Tab-separated table of C-alpha atoms and ligand atoms in Angstrom:
chain	number	residue	atom	x	y	z
D	23	UNK	CA	-28.715	-6.220	36.924
D	24	UNK	CA	-25.885	-3.990	38.263
D	25	UNK	CA	-26.297	-0.215	38.610
D	26	UNK	CA	-26.168	1.602	35.281
D	27	UNK	CA	-22.905	2.796	33.682
D	28	UNK	CA	-23.228	6.546	33.002
D	29	UNK	CA	-22.239	7.170	29.428
D	30	UNK	CA	-21.976	10.602	27.818
D	31	UNK	CA	-22.294	11.197	24.087
D	32	UNK	CA	-21.571	14.802	22.913
D	33	UNK	CA	-22.855	15.976	19.545
D	34	UNK	CA	-25.696	13.517	20.196
D	35	UNK	CA	-28.040	15.369	17.838
D	36	UNK	CA	-25.555	14.880	14.933
D	37	UNK	CA	-25.107	12.184	12.307
D	38	UNK	CA	-22.633	9.944	14.180
D	39	UNK	CA	-24.638	10.467	17.405
D	40	UNK	CA	-27.736	9.105	15.775
D	41	UNK	CA	-26.171	5.713	15.043
D	42	UNK	CA	-23.953	5.686	18.177
D	43	UNK	CA	-26.643	6.091	20.802
D	44	UNK	CA	-28.509	3.144	19.324
D	45	UNK	CA	-25.423	0.921	19.307
D	46	UNK	CA	-24.496	1.848	22.921
D	47	UNK	CA	-28.241	1.309	23.990
D	48	UNK	CA	-28.304	-2.046	22.328
D	49	UNK	CA	-25.460	-3.342	24.593
D	50	UNK	CA	-22.811	-3.407	21.864
D	51	UNK	CA	-20.174	-1.642	23.976
D	52	UNK	CA	-20.667	-2.461	27.642
D	53	UNK	CA	-22.456	-5.746	27.299
D	54	UNK	CA	-25.986	-6.874	26.719
D	55	UNK	CA	-26.573	-7.398	30.438
D	56	UNK	CA	-25.132	-4.004	31.487
D	57	UNK	CA	-27.625	-1.186	32.023
D	58	UNK	CA	-26.669	2.246	30.820
D	59	UNK	CA	-27.673	5.819	31.677
D	60	UNK	CA	-27.273	7.900	28.476
D	61	UNK	CA	-26.203	11.532	28.968
D	62	UNK	CA	-26.693	13.392	25.718
D	63	UNK	CA	-25.065	16.733	25.121
D	64	UNK	CA	-25.521	19.180	22.195
D	65	UNK	CA	-25.686	22.876	21.735
D	66	UNK	CA	-28.741	24.949	22.504
D	67	UNK	CA	-30.134	25.348	18.914
D	68	UNK	CA	-29.999	21.515	18.517
D	69	UNK	CA	-32.174	20.789	21.607
D	70	UNK	CA	-35.412	20.212	19.533
D	71	UNK	CA	-33.544	17.698	17.328
D	72	UNK	CA	-32.060	16.017	20.404
D	73	UNK	CA	-35.592	15.748	21.804
D	74	UNK	CA	-36.546	13.808	18.667
D	75	UNK	CA	-33.532	11.516	19.146
D	76	UNK	CA	-34.723	10.875	22.735
D	77	UNK	CA	-38.175	10.011	21.434
D	78	UNK	CA	-36.616	7.467	19.137
D	79	UNK	CA	-34.499	5.953	21.861
D	80	UNK	CA	-37.643	5.478	23.930
D	81	UNK	CA	-39.397	3.902	20.855
D	82	UNK	CA	-36.503	1.479	20.410
D	83	UNK	CA	-37.492	-0.049	23.783
D	84	UNK	CA	-33.917	-1.016	24.533
D	85	UNK	CA	-33.679	-3.183	27.633
D	86	UNK	CA	-30.195	-1.749	28.604
D	87	UNK	CA	-31.284	1.849	28.605
D	88	UNK	CA	-32.340	2.881	32.075
D	89	UNK	CA	-32.259	6.676	31.845
D	90	UNK	CA	-31.708	9.343	29.172
D	91	UNK	CA	-30.544	12.816	30.120
D	92	UNK	CA	-30.595	15.340	27.269
D	93	UNK	CA	-28.968	18.639	27.974
D	94	UNK	CA	-26.949	21.571	26.592
D	95	UNK	CA	-25.082	21.916	29.835
D	96	UNK	CA	-21.684	20.106	30.052
D	97	UNK	CA	-21.814	20.103	33.904
D	98	UNK	CA	-25.064	18.123	33.707
D	99	UNK	CA	-23.877	15.903	30.868
D	100	UNK	CA	-20.544	14.959	32.533
D	101	UNK	CA	-21.955	14.506	36.069
D	102	UNK	CA	-20.418	11.299	37.575
D	103	UNK	CA	-19.892	9.715	34.107
D	104	UNK	CA	-17.905	6.526	33.622
D	105	UNK	CA	-17.346	6.829	29.813
D	106	UNK	CA	-17.520	9.745	27.389
D	107	UNK	CA	-17.744	9.687	23.571
D	108	UNK	CA	-16.769	13.322	22.540
D	109	UNK	CA	-18.251	13.459	19.111
D	110	UNK	CA	-19.579	16.998	18.995
D	111	UNK	CA	-17.187	19.461	17.239
D	112	UNK	CA	-17.212	22.519	14.982
D	113	UNK	CA	-17.513	21.293	11.357
D	114	UNK	CA	-15.216	22.764	8.710
D	115	UNK	CA	-17.172	25.459	6.902
D	116	UNK	CA	-16.485	26.683	3.436
D	117	UNK	CA	-13.447	28.836	3.134
D	118	UNK	CA	-12.321	27.902	6.625
D	119	UNK	CA	-8.563	27.429	7.056
D	120	UNK	CA	-7.253	24.447	8.884
D	121	UNK	CA	-5.920	26.764	11.635
D	122	UNK	CA	-9.321	28.346	12.116
D	123	UNK	CA	-10.957	24.937	12.469
D	124	UNK	CA	-8.332	23.947	14.968
D	125	UNK	CA	-8.861	27.146	16.962
D	126	UNK	CA	-12.607	26.763	17.105
D	127	UNK	CA	-12.264	23.167	18.317
D	128	UNK	CA	-9.538	23.828	20.765
D	129	UNK	CA	-11.929	26.195	22.544
D	130	UNK	CA	-14.655	23.547	22.721
D	131	UNK	CA	-12.353	20.837	24.012
D	132	UNK	CA	-10.824	23.163	26.555
D	133	UNK	CA	-14.271	23.890	28.037
D	134	UNK	CA	-15.187	20.207	27.979
D	135	UNK	CA	-11.891	19.257	29.638
D	136	UNK	CA	-12.570	21.632	32.397
D	137	UNK	CA	-16.110	20.282	32.855
D	138	UNK	CA	-14.837	16.746	32.903
D	139	UNK	CA	-12.286	17.677	35.459
D	140	UNK	CA	-14.966	19.194	37.666
D	141	UNK	CA	-17.856	16.755	37.180
D	142	UNK	CA	-16.809	13.346	35.803
D	143	UNK	CA	-15.592	10.363	37.789
D	144	UNK	CA	-11.797	10.373	38.015
D	145	UNK	CA	-11.851	6.888	36.351
D	146	UNK	CA	-13.837	8.173	33.377
D	147	UNK	CA	-12.620	6.900	30.023
D	148	UNK	CA	-12.772	9.489	27.300
D	149	UNK	CA	-12.802	8.782	23.618
D	150	UNK	CA	-12.470	11.809	21.331
D	151	UNK	CA	-14.027	11.399	17.897
D	152	UNK	CA	-14.618	15.092	16.883
D	153	UNK	CA	-11.842	16.432	14.577
D	154	UNK	CA	-9.010	17.157	14.750
D	155	UNK	CA	-9.417	14.212	17.112
D	156	UNK	CA	-5.806	13.644	18.296
D	157	UNK	CA	-5.197	17.265	19.189
D	158	UNK	CA	-8.631	17.784	20.649
D	159	UNK	CA	-8.020	14.823	22.970
D	160	UNK	CA	-4.665	16.331	24.002
D	161	UNK	CA	-6.292	19.707	24.806
D	162	UNK	CA	-9.186	18.022	26.624
D	163	UNK	CA	-6.738	16.077	28.828
D	164	UNK	CA	-4.563	19.179	29.446
D	165	UNK	CA	-7.572	20.953	30.931
D	166	UNK	CA	-8.586	17.959	33.127
D	167	UNK	CA	-5.479	17.631	35.239
D	168	UNK	CA	-7.260	15.596	37.993
D	169	UNK	CA	-8.023	12.778	35.540
D	170	UNK	CA	-5.088	10.590	34.510
D	171	UNK	CA	-3.709	11.230	31.004
D	172	UNK	CA	-4.115	7.570	30.202
D	173	UNK	CA	-7.895	8.002	30.387
D	174	UNK	CA	-7.954	10.101	27.178
D	175	UNK	CA	-7.747	8.717	23.694
D	176	UNK	CA	-8.474	9.611	20.106
D	177	UNK	CA	-10.198	7.494	17.526
D	178	UNK	CA	-8.311	5.901	14.726
D	179	UNK	CA	-10.310	2.686	14.869
D	180	UNK	CA	-12.317	3.681	11.798
D	181	UNK	CA	-9.089	3.897	9.833
D	182	UNK	CA	-8.074	0.455	11.277
D	183	UNK	CA	-11.417	-1.033	10.181
D	184	UNK	CA	-11.073	0.522	6.806
D	185	UNK	CA	-7.599	-1.050	6.373
D	186	UNK	CA	-8.807	-4.457	7.508
D	187	UNK	CA	-11.804	-4.261	5.134
D	188	UNK	CA	-9.518	-3.376	2.215
D	189	UNK	CA	-7.164	-6.272	2.927
D	190	UNK	CA	-10.086	-8.703	3.354
D	191	UNK	CA	-11.558	-7.539	0.006
D	192	UNK	CA	-8.145	-7.883	-1.765
D	193	UNK	CA	-7.724	-11.443	-0.437
D	194	UNK	CA	-11.392	-12.426	-0.704
D	195	UNK	CA	-11.594	-13.476	2.950
D	196	UNK	CA	-13.939	-12.624	5.727
D	197	UNK	CA	-12.812	-9.346	7.488
D	198	UNK	CA	-12.769	-11.271	10.840
D	199	UNK	CA	-9.751	-13.241	9.524
D	200	UNK	CA	-7.659	-10.098	9.264
D	201	UNK	CA	-5.816	-9.055	12.441
D	202	UNK	CA	-3.286	-6.505	13.688
D	203	UNK	CA	-3.521	-3.867	10.979
D	204	UNK	CA	-1.929	-0.760	12.519
D	205	UNK	CA	-2.756	2.909	12.127
D	206	UNK	CA	0.187	5.069	13.177
D	207	UNK	CA	-0.024	8.725	13.990
D	208	UNK	CA	-2.706	11.338	13.231
D	209	UNK	CA	-6.256	10.740	12.159
D	210	UNK	CA	-5.613	12.789	9.038
D	211	UNK	CA	-4.178	12.420	5.572
D	212	UNK	CA	-0.755	11.764	7.048
D	213	UNK	CA	-1.785	8.603	9.008
D	214	UNK	CA	0.267	5.558	8.195
D	215	UNK	CA	-1.836	2.370	7.709
D	216	UNK	CA	0.607	-0.452	8.178
D	217	UNK	CA	0.107	-4.120	7.472
D	218	UNK	CA	3.704	-5.215	7.866
D	219	UNK	CA	2.797	-7.112	11.106
D	220	UNK	CA	-0.813	-7.957	10.135
D	221	UNK	CA	-2.033	-11.533	9.740
D	222	UNK	CA	-4.736	-13.220	7.728
D	223	UNK	CA	-5.956	-16.499	9.203
D	224	UNK	CA	-2.655	-16.643	11.162
D	225	UNK	CA	-0.394	-16.025	8.103
D	226	UNK	CA	1.456	-12.830	7.114
D	227	UNK	CA	-0.764	-10.342	5.169
D	228	UNK	CA	2.375	-9.154	3.457
D	229	UNK	CA	3.041	-12.662	2.082
D	230	UNK	CA	-0.595	-13.275	1.296
D	231	UNK	CA	-0.955	-10.020	-0.726
D	232	UNK	CA	2.462	-10.432	-2.312
D	233	UNK	CA	2.448	-7.045	-3.809
D	234	UNK	CA	4.630	-4.591	-1.928
D	235	UNK	CA	4.024	-1.786	-4.430
D	236	UNK	CA	0.322	-1.957	-3.730
D	237	UNK	CA	0.846	-2.176	0.076
D	238	UNK	CA	3.142	0.844	0.050
D	239	UNK	CA	1.219	2.767	-2.546
D	240	UNK	CA	-2.486	2.468	-3.446
D	241	UNK	CA	-3.462	0.685	-0.206
D	242	UNK	CA	-2.157	3.447	2.011
D	243	UNK	CA	-3.719	6.171	-0.176
D	244	UNK	CA	-7.073	4.342	-0.284
D	245	UNK	CA	-7.217	4.229	3.487
D	246	UNK	CA	-5.993	7.762	3.969
D	247	UNK	CA	-8.578	9.094	1.486
D	248	UNK	CA	-11.524	6.853	2.343
D	249	UNK	CA	-13.333	9.526	4.276
D	250	UNK	CA	-13.305	11.792	1.237
D	251	UNK	CA	-14.498	9.006	-0.987
D	252	UNK	CA	-17.496	8.357	1.304
D	253	UNK	CA	-18.349	12.110	1.266
D	254	UNK	CA	-18.180	12.175	-2.574
D	255	UNK	CA	-20.567	9.212	-2.778
D	256	UNK	CA	-22.962	9.994	0.045
D	257	UNK	CA	-22.773	13.796	0.127
D	258	UNK	CA	-22.298	13.282	3.892
D	259	UNK	CA	-19.366	12.221	5.908
D	260	UNK	CA	-18.950	8.721	7.385
D	261	UNK	CA	-21.482	8.209	10.199
D	262	UNK	CA	-22.536	4.560	10.510
D	263	UNK	CA	-18.962	3.304	10.175
D	264	UNK	CA	-17.666	6.055	12.547
D	265	UNK	CA	-20.242	5.107	15.184
D	266	UNK	CA	-19.336	1.409	14.806
D	267	UNK	CA	-15.639	2.238	15.118
D	268	UNK	CA	-16.288	4.397	18.250
D	269	UNK	CA	-18.170	1.305	19.747
D	270	UNK	CA	-15.369	-1.020	18.802
D	271	UNK	CA	-12.765	1.327	20.435
D	272	UNK	CA	-14.678	1.667	23.699
D	273	UNK	CA	-15.598	-2.043	23.775
D	274	UNK	CA	-11.881	-2.920	23.463
D	275	UNK	CA	-11.036	-0.479	26.223
D	276	UNK	CA	-13.734	-1.788	28.462
D	277	UNK	CA	-13.380	-5.537	27.744
D	278	UNK	CA	-9.668	-5.859	26.755
D	279	UNK	CA	-7.998	-7.198	23.653
D	280	UNK	CA	-7.821	-10.968	22.942
D	281	UNK	CA	-4.433	-12.667	23.492
D	282	UNK	CA	-2.175	-12.103	20.451
D	283	UNK	CA	-4.136	-9.218	18.960
D	284	UNK	CA	-3.893	-5.485	19.217
D	285	UNK	CA	-5.929	-2.434	18.233
D	286	UNK	CA	-4.988	1.089	17.193
D	287	UNK	CA	-5.779	4.085	19.450
D	288	UNK	CA	-4.543	7.665	19.638
D	289	UNK	CA	-2.823	7.800	23.041
D	290	UNK	CA	-0.241	9.823	24.839
D	291	UNK	CA	3.090	9.215	23.156
D	292	UNK	CA	5.933	8.263	25.478
D	293	UNK	CA	8.363	8.518	22.625
D	294	UNK	CA	8.004	4.751	21.657
D	295	UNK	CA	9.314	3.977	18.149
D	296	UNK	CA	11.151	7.309	18.127
D	297	UNK	CA	7.906	9.331	17.929
D	298	UNK	CA	7.539	12.731	19.413
D	299	UNK	CA	6.367	12.521	22.984
D	300	UNK	CA	3.579	14.651	24.435
D	301	UNK	CA	1.252	14.311	21.480
D	302	UNK	CA	-1.692	11.965	21.025
D	303	UNK	CA	-0.181	9.534	18.554
D	304	UNK	CA	-2.004	6.435	17.272
D	305	UNK	CA	-0.163	3.233	18.229
D	306	UNK	CA	-0.890	-0.438	18.299
D	307	UNK	CA	-2.037	-1.184	21.887
D	308	UNK	CA	-3.056	-4.167	23.939
D	309	UNK	CA	-5.623	-3.636	26.682
D	310	UNK	CA	-6.001	-5.472	29.991
D	311	UNK	CA	-8.103	-4.578	33.016
D	312	UNK	CA	-9.026	-1.231	31.412
D	313	UNK	CA	-5.388	-0.173	30.865
D	314	UNK	CA	-3.729	0.112	27.514
D	315	UNK	CA	-0.093	-0.594	26.745
D	316	UNK	CA	1.772	0.331	23.564
D	317	UNK	CA	2.924	-2.839	21.726
D	318	UNK	CA	6.707	-2.743	21.862
D	319	UNK	CA	9.448	-4.176	19.750
D	320	UNK	CA	7.872	-4.351	16.377
D	321	UNK	CA	10.554	-3.983	13.703
D	322	UNK	CA	10.311	-0.652	11.861
D	323	UNK	CA	11.978	-0.363	8.430
D	324	UNK	CA	13.182	2.872	6.816
D	325	UNK	CA	10.002	3.229	4.763
D	326	UNK	CA	7.875	3.070	7.944
D	327	UNK	CA	10.205	5.307	9.824
D	328	UNK	CA	9.723	8.013	7.209
D	329	UNK	CA	5.948	7.681	7.435
D	330	UNK	CA	6.047	7.922	11.284
D	331	UNK	CA	8.136	11.063	11.027
D	332	UNK	CA	5.752	12.881	8.668
D	333	UNK	CA	2.643	12.173	10.759
D	334	UNK	CA	4.468	12.931	14.022
D	335	UNK	CA	5.662	16.248	12.602
D	336	UNK	CA	2.000	17.158	11.756
D	337	UNK	CA	0.842	16.248	15.251
D	338	UNK	CA	3.612	18.468	16.801
D	339	UNK	CA	2.527	21.409	14.617
D	340	UNK	CA	-1.115	20.921	15.527
D	341	UNK	CA	-0.170	20.725	19.238
D	342	UNK	CA	1.889	23.897	19.012
D	343	UNK	CA	-0.869	25.701	17.203
D	344	UNK	CA	-3.533	24.533	19.708
D	345	UNK	CA	-1.388	25.525	22.686
D	346	UNK	CA	-0.828	28.929	21.141
D	347	UNK	CA	-4.651	29.350	20.911
D	348	UNK	CA	-4.999	28.340	24.556
D	349	UNK	CA	-2.415	30.706	25.839
D	350	UNK	CA	-3.738	33.582	23.713
D	351	UNK	CA	-7.163	33.032	25.279
D	352	UNK	CA	-5.785	33.189	28.829
N	3	NAX	P1	-22.538	16.524	12.724
N	3	NAX	O1	-22.234	17.958	12.290
N	3	NAX	O2	-23.629	15.765	12.077
N	3	NAX	O3	-22.759	16.549	14.318
N	3	NAX	C1	-21.979	17.186	15.208
N	3	NAX	C2	-22.904	17.587	16.409
N	3	NAX	O4	-21.995	18.133	17.367
N	3	NAX	C3	-23.964	18.653	15.967
N	3	NAX	O5	-25.251	18.185	16.437
N	3	NAX	C4	-23.483	19.879	16.732
N	3	NAX	O6	-24.530	20.656	17.121
N	3	NAX	C5	-22.761	19.272	17.903
N	3	NAX	N1	-21.846	20.170	18.611
N	3	NAX	C6	-21.097	21.154	18.066
N	3	NAX	N2	-20.418	21.836	19.057
N	3	NAX	C7	-20.740	21.167	20.246
N	3	NAX	C8	-20.382	21.400	21.575
N	3	NAX	N3	-19.560	22.373	21.949
N	3	NAX	N4	-20.943	20.581	22.453
N	3	NAX	C9	-21.755	19.586	22.127
N	3	NAX	N5	-22.138	19.388	20.875
N	3	NAX	C10	-21.620	20.145	19.919
N	3	NAX	O7	-21.106	15.811	12.556
N	3	NAX	P2	-20.730	14.199	12.635
N	3	NAX	O8	-20.859	13.722	11.233
N	3	NAX	O9	-21.694	13.572	13.636
N	3	NAX	O10	-19.221	14.225	12.989
N	3	NAX	C11	-18.853	14.620	14.267
N	3	NAX	C12	-17.343	14.822	14.299
N	3	NAX	O11	-16.688	13.516	14.084
N	3	NAX	C13	-16.736	15.784	13.262
N	3	NAX	O12	-15.777	16.548	13.955
N	3	NAX	C14	-16.134	14.820	12.297
N	3	NAX	O13	-15.073	15.460	11.585
N	3	NAX	C15	-15.616	13.722	13.239
N	3	NAX	N6	-15.232	12.458	12.571
N	3	NAX	C16	-14.174	11.798	13.162
N	3	NAX	C17	-13.788	10.545	12.720
N	3	NAX	C18	-12.690	9.853	13.322
N	3	NAX	O14	-12.292	8.746	12.803
N	3	NAX	N7	-12.010	10.304	14.334
N	3	NAX	C19	-14.490	9.929	11.529
N	3	NAX	C20	-15.858	10.440	11.363
N	3	NAX	C21	-16.010	11.933	11.490
N	3	NAX	O15	-15.579	12.515	10.358
């Protein structure tokens, strides 16, 4: 076996962390033959809980797990890491405005960006899950100038998986038959789940569904509001599915996308498809040798253009608010 890949999970004592560390340790992301060293970060009051998680990791007797480091110190957690799942974030509390939530998280991701800059490998691949994920990823990268911007991404894979699952259910086919659903924009209520270019067993999803009103109406709303529906049912937010999506995202980044298919990731916008540049916008990407490329040349109709504008505008507003928080703190 090769030397272990060092993988950091922040918020490791939380709900998503609980499922995620098991999935990483079981080989689902980096391969069943690849040993991993798990670096688990949480805040000081959560150390006893994190200790319990470590006990359970040991009790899972996972062959891939060579080492577990549990800490509340980002400089220890990020030391020489190859991959980071930044899940830990400030949750929205009752009565909290969106701007207050953004401000609290900007501060966390600024500190973590600085710590990544100082301690992680320059080749580290960073996936931000903690919300607001796109803008947190932007801030994190801004404060880690020695790490290439392409090494930061935000998670919209859960939204993509939700979209694929809805299409599969609608057509009564296995979810694995559905390919190339796209999530454009922000991981928020403005995201645009788009199946215009998706296929089911090689045929157009649009033709197979044959119901444009549903595709442009209820389907989009369903995917946009799925997180809320899970909370209403479970009284807790999505955790198992979020952990699975984080693993899917990192596995695609590590192993590449199969010929002819693409995945959605929040990445630095270069202005493709007329989107605002300089925000973390979710695009369809293909991945080869650890590098993602935005899929180019997909036809965008007026309906889609309108949706891209709305979600892009929200991302620009979030970015401006976040940068204002950063400069006020300087
Ligand atoms: P939990 O509240 O269960 O866990 C979060 C953990 O992060 C806690 O243990 C907390 O102590 C820790 N934490 C807080 N500040 C930290 C810091 N500065 N450093 C390290 N750890 C810190 O939340 P959970 O359900 O696990 O969700 C985590 C985040 O994922 C939330 O921001 C949530 O909104 C976000 N999500 C993002 C999704 C996406 O698709 N991008 C979907 C799922 C999820 O809602």
